[in-house]
mmCIF file of C-alpha atoms in Angstrom:
data_model
loop_
_atom_site.group_PDB
_atom_site.id
_atom_site.type_symbol
_atom_site.label_atom_id
_atom_site.label_comp_id
_atom_site.label_asym_id
_atom_site.label_seq_id
_atom_site.Cartn_x
_atom_site.Cartn_y
_atom_site.Cartn_z
ATOM 1 C CA SER Q 1 48.174 -8.154 -0.789
ATOM 2 C CA PRO Q 2 47.272 -4.548 0.153
ATOM 3 C CA ASN Q 3 50.506 -3.298 -1.394
ATOM 4 C CA ASN Q 4 49.709 -4.833 -4.760
ATOM 5 C CA LEU Q 5 46.137 -3.587 -4.527
ATOM 6 C CA GLU Q 6 47.218 0.025 -4.031
ATOM 7 C CA LYS Q 7 49.688 -0.306 -6.901
ATOM 8 C CA ASP Q 8 47.038 -1.774 -9.200
ATOM 9 C CA PHE Q 9 44.432 0.775 -8.105
ATOM 10 C CA LYS Q 10 46.843 3.615 -8.814
ATOM 11 C CA ALA Q 11 47.759 2.125 -12.219
ATOM 12 C CA HIS Q 12 44.099 2.005 -13.206
ATOM 13 C CA ALA Q 13 43.419 5.502 -11.910
ATOM 14 C CA ASP Q 14 46.308 6.862 -13.961
ATOM 15 C CA HIS Q 15 44.131 6.518 -17.040
ATOM 16 C CA PHE Q 16 41.739 9.146 -15.697
ATOM 17 C CA VAL Q 17 41.882 12.680 -14.424
ATOM 18 C CA ILE Q 18 40.845 12.140 -10.751
ATOM 19 C CA PRO Q 19 41.146 14.669 -7.939
ATOM 20 C CA LYS Q 20 43.343 13.299 -5.103
ATOM 21 C CA GLU Q 21 40.403 13.523 -2.646
ATOM 22 C CA SER Q 22 38.249 11.359 -4.931
ATOM 23 C CA PHE Q 23 41.064 8.851 -5.466
ATOM 24 C CA ASP Q 24 41.684 8.627 -1.754
ATOM 25 C CA PHE Q 25 38.032 8.089 -0.926
ATOM 26 C CA ALA Q 26 37.609 5.444 -3.670
ATOM 27 C CA TYR Q 27 40.669 3.553 -2.563
ATOM 28 C CA ARG Q 28 39.558 3.578 1.065
ATOM 29 C CA LEU Q 29 36.066 2.378 0.006
ATOM 30 C CA VAL Q 30 37.525 -0.531 -2.003
ATOM 31 C CA ILE Q 31 39.788 -1.539 0.908
ATOM 32 C CA GLN Q 32 36.899 -1.488 3.302
ATOM 33 C CA VAL Q 33 34.725 -3.719 1.007
ATOM 34 C CA ILE Q 34 37.588 -6.181 0.466
ATOM 35 C CA PHE Q 35 38.541 -6.582 4.109
ATOM 36 C CA ASN Q 36 34.999 -6.576 5.419
ATOM 37 C CA ILE Q 37 33.113 -8.368 2.672
ATOM 38 C CA GLU Q 38 31.739 -11.127 4.882
ATOM 39 C CA ALA Q 39 30.354 -8.681 7.436
ATOM 40 C CA ILE Q 40 28.932 -6.466 4.704
ATOM 41 C CA ASP Q 41 27.249 -9.416 2.993
ATOM 42 C CA GLU Q 42 25.748 -10.536 6.264
ATOM 43 C CA LEU Q 43 24.203 -7.071 6.763
ATOM 44 C CA ILE Q 44 22.822 -7.145 3.237
ATOM 45 C CA LYS Q 45 21.379 -10.638 3.789
ATOM 46 C CA LYS Q 46 19.657 -9.585 7.035
ATOM 47 C CA GLN Q 47 17.845 -6.754 5.166
ATOM 48 C CA ALA Q 48 17.128 -8.481 1.820
ATOM 49 C CA GLU Q 49 13.643 -9.913 2.180
ATOM 50 C CA ASN Q 50 12.990 -12.870 -0.066
ATOM 51 C CA TRP Q 51 16.353 -12.330 -1.897
ATOM 52 C CA ARG Q 52 19.561 -14.187 -1.847
ATOM 53 C CA ILE Q 53 22.576 -12.001 -2.397
ATOM 54 C CA GLU Q 54 23.692 -14.360 -5.160
ATOM 55 C CA ARG Q 55 20.560 -13.358 -7.151
ATOM 56 C CA LEU Q 56 21.740 -9.846 -7.451
ATOM 57 C CA GLY Q 57 23.792 -8.925 -10.530
ATOM 58 C CA THR Q 58 27.519 -8.528 -10.070
ATOM 59 C CA VAL Q 59 27.394 -4.740 -10.624
ATOM 60 C CA GLU Q 60 24.339 -4.283 -8.291
ATOM 61 C CA ARG Q 61 25.943 -6.413 -5.612
ATOM 62 C CA SER Q 62 29.146 -4.398 -5.868
ATOM 63 C CA PHE Q 63 27.336 -1.033 -5.593
ATOM 64 C CA LEU Q 64 25.328 -2.305 -2.702
ATOM 65 C CA ARG Q 65 28.472 -3.496 -0.892
ATOM 66 C CA MET Q 66 30.134 -0.080 -1.427
ATOM 67 C CA GLY Q 67 27.055 1.733 -0.103
ATOM 68 C CA VAL Q 68 26.919 -0.482 2.995
ATOM 69 C CA ALA Q 69 30.635 -0.015 3.555
ATOM 70 C CA GLU Q 70 30.285 3.713 3.331
ATOM 71 C CA LEU Q 71 27.373 3.725 5.827
ATOM 72 C CA VAL Q 72 29.023 1.439 8.277
ATOM 73 C CA TYR Q 73 32.779 2.233 8.133
ATOM 74 C CA PHE Q 74 32.941 5.861 7.009
ATOM 75 C CA LYS Q 75 31.911 7.828 10.095
ATOM 76 C CA ASP Q 76 33.227 11.074 8.458
ATOM 77 C CA VAL Q 77 30.542 10.856 5.796
ATOM 78 C CA PRO Q 78 27.040 11.798 6.975
ATOM 79 C CA ALA Q 79 24.500 9.073 6.442
ATOM 80 C CA ALA Q 80 22.315 11.472 4.486
ATOM 81 C CA VAL Q 81 25.038 11.868 1.937
ATOM 82 C CA SER Q 82 25.706 8.136 1.683
#
C-alpha cells in the first residue's frame, strides 16, 4: 500500500543525508513508476526497435522507467533537464 511504501522509503532514506527536496522528488518518482508501470512500459516498447523490454537488465529497465516517468508525469521539470 502507498502508506507502507512511504514508510519503507523513509526508513531507507534515513541511512543517508538527503536534502528534503531530493527526497520528495525521488519519492514522487518512485510512486509514479509504481502506479503507471504498465503505461510506461508500453511507451518504452513502442520506441524500442528490435528490443523486448525483458531483454534489458533490471537496473537499465528501472532507470529507463524513471526517465520516462519524469518526462511524462513531471510537467514541472523541463524536458531538457530530464
